[in-house]
XYZ file of N, CA and C in Angstrom:
315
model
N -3.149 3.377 16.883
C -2.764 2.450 15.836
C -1.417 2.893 15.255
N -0.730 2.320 15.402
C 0.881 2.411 14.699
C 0.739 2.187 13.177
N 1.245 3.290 12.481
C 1.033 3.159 10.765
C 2.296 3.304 9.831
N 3.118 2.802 11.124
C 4.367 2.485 10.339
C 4.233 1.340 9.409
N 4.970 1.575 8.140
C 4.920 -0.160 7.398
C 6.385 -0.158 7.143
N 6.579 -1.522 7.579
C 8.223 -1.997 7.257
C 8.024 -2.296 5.412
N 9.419 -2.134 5.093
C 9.812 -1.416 3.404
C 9.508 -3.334 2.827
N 8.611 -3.313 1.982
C 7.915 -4.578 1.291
C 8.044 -4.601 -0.318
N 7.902 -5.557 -0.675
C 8.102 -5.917 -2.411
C 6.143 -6.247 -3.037
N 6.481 -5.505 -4.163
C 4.836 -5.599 -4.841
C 5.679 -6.148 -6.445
N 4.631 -7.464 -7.069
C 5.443 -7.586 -8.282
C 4.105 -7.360 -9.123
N 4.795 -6.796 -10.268
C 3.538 -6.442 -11.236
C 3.611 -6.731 -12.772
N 3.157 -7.113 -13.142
C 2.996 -7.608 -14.702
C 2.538 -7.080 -15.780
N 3.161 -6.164 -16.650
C 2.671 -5.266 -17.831
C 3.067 -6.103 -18.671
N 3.959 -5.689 -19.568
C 4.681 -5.933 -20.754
C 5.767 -7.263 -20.247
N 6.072 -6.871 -19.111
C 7.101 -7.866 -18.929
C 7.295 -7.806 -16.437
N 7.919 -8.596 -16.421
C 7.603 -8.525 -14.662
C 8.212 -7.337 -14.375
N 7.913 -6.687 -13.416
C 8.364 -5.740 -12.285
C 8.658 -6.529 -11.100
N 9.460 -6.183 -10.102
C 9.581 -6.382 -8.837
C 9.623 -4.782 -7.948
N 9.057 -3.944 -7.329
C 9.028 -2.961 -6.797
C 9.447 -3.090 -5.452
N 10.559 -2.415 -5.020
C 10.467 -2.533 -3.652
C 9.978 -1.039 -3.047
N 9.048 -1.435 -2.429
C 8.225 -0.118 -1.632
C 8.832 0.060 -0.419
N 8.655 1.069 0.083
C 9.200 2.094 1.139
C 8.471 3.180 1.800
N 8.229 2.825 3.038
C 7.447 4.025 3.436
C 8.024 5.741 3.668
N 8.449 5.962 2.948
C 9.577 7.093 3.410
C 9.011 8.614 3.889
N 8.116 8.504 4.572
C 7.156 9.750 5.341
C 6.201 8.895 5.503
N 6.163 9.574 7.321
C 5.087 9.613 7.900
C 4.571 10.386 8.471
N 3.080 11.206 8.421
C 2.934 12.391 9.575
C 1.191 12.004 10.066
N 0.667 12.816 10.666
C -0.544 12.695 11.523
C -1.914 12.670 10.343
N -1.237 13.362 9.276
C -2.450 13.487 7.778
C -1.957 12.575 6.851
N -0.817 11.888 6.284
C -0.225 11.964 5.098
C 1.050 10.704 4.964
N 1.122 10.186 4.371
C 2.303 9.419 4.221
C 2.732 9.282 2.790
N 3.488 9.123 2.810
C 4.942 8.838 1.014
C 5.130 7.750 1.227
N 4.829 6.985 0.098
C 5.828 5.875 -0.171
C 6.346 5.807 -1.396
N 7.333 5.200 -1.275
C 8.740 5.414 -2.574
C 8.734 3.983 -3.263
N 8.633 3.845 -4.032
C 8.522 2.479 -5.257
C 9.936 2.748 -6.384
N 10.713 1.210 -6.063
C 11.738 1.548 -6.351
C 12.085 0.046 -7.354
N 12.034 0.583 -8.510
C 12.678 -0.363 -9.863
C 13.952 -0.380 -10.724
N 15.035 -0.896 -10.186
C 16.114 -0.616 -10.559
C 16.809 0.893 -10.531
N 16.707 1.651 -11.297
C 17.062 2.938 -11.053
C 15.837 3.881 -11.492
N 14.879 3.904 -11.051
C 13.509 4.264 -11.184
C 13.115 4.151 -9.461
N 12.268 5.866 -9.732
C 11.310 5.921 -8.719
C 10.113 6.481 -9.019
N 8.964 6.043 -8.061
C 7.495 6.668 -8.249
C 6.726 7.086 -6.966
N 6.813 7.841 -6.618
C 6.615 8.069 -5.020
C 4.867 8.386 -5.435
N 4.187 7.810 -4.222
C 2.924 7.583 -4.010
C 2.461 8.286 -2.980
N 1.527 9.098 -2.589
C 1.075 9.985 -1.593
C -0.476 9.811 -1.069
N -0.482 9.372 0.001
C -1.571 8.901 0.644
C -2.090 9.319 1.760
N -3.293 9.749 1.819
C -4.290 10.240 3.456
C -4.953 9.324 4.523
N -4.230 8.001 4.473
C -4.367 7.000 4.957
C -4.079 7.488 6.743
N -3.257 8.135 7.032
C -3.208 8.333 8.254
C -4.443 9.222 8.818
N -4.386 10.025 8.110
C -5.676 11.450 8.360
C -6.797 10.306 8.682
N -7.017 9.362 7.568
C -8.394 8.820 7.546
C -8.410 7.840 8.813
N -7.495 7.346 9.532
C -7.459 6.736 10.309
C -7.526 7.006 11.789
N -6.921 8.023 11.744
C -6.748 9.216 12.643
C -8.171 9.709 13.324
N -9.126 9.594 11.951
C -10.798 10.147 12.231
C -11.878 9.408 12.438
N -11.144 7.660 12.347
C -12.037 6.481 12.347
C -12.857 6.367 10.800
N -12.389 7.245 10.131
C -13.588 6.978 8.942
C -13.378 5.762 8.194
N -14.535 5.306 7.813
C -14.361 4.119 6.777
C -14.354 4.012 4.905
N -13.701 5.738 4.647
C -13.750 5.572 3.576
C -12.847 5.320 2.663
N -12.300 5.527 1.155
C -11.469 5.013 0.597
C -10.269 5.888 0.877
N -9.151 5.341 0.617
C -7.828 5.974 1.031
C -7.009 6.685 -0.544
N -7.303 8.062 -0.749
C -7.097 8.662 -1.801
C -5.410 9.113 -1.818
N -5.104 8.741 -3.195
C -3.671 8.294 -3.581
C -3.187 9.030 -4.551
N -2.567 9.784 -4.250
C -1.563 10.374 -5.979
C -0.324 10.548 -6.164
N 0.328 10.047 -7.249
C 1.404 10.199 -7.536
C 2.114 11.656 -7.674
N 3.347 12.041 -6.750
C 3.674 13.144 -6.561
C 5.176 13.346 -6.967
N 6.010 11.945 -7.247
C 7.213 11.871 -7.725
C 7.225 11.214 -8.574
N 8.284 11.012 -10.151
C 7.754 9.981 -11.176
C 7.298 10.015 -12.051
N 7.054 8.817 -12.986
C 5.528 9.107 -13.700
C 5.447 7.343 -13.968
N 3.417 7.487 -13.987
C 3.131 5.829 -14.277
C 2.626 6.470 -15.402
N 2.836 5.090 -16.269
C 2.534 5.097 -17.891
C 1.320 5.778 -18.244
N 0.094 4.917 -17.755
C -0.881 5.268 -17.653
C -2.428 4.603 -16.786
N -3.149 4.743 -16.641
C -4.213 4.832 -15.900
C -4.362 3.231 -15.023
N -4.198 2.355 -16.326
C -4.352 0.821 -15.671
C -3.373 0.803 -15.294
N -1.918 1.152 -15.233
C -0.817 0.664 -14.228
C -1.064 1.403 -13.274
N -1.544 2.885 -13.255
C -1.511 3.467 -12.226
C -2.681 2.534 -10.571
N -4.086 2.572 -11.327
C -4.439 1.607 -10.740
C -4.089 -0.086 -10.052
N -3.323 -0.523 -10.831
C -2.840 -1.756 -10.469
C -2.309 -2.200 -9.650
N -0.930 -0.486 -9.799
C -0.069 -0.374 -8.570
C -0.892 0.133 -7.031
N -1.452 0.622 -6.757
C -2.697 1.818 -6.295
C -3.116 0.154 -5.345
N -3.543 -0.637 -5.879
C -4.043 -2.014 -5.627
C -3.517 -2.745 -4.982
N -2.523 -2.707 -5.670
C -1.155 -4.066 -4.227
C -0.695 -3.334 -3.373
N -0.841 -1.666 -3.298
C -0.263 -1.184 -2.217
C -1.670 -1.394 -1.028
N -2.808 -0.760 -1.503
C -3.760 -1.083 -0.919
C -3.883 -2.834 -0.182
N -3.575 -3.773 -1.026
C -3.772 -5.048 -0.581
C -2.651 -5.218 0.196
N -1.253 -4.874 0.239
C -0.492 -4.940 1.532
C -0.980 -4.632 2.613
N -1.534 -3.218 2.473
C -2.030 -2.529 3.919
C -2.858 -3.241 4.539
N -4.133 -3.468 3.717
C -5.166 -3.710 4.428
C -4.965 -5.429 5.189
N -3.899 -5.564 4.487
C -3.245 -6.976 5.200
C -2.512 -7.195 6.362
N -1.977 -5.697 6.692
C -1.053 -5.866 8.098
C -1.902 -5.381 8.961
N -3.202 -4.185 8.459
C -4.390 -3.491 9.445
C -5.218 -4.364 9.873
N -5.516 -5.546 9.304
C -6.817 -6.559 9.210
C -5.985 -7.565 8.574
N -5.015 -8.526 9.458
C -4.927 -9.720 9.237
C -5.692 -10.869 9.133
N -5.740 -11.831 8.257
C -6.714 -12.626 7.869
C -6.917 -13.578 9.998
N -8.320 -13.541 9.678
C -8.646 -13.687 10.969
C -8.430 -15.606 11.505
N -7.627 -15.952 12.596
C -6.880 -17.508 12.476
C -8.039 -17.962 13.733
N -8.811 -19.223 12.957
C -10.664 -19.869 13.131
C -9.762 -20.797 14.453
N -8.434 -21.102 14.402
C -8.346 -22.270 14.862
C -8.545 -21.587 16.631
N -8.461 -20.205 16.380
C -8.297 -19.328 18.336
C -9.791 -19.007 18.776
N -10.885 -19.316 17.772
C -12.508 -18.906 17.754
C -12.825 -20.171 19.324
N -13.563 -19.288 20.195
C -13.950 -19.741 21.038
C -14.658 -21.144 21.065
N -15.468 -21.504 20.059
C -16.299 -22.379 19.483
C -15.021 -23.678 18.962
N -14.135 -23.410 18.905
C -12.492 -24.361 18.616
C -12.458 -24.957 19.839
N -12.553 -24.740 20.731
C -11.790 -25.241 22.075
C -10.312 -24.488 22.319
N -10.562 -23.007 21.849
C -9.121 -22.652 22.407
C -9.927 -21.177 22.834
């Protein structure tokens, strides 16, 4: 499985909009970085998403901030969330009914 991710935008809504552009900027066989980038602000995110994939496991993909700082707990989560909902979107694309054998294709 290739666990490269091309560099994507997450927008988020506190106080007022964010636009983040994310970046995968490390990749290795355990571990990946990604870099979240808001004007002149960064928050780099650190994830075992490869390790876990690597082992077939099906469990959650544990995340901590290692560059940065998030305000606090609900942004941290929020963000934690759309990165998660990108991924699991390019790993498990929504499945297209119209190619289901039972279609005629």
């Amino acid at each position: 499985m290739d666990l490269r991710i091309t560099p994507f935008k997450i927008e988020l809504h506190f106080s007022k909009e964010y636009v983040f552009k994310v970046e995968q900027t490390y990749l290795s066989d355990s571990m990946e970085i990604y870099t979240l980038t808001y004007k002149n602000r960064q928050i780099q995110f650190q994830s075992d998403r490869p390790l876990i994939r690597k082992n077939g496991d099906k469990k959650k993909i544990n995340w901590k901030v290692i560059g940065g700082k998030v305000e606090n707990e609900n942004n941290y989560e929020r963000i934690k969330e759309q990165l998660e909902s990108y991924i699991r979107n390019i790993e498990k694309p929504p499945y297209d009914w119209t190619m289901h054998p039972k279609n005629g294709k």
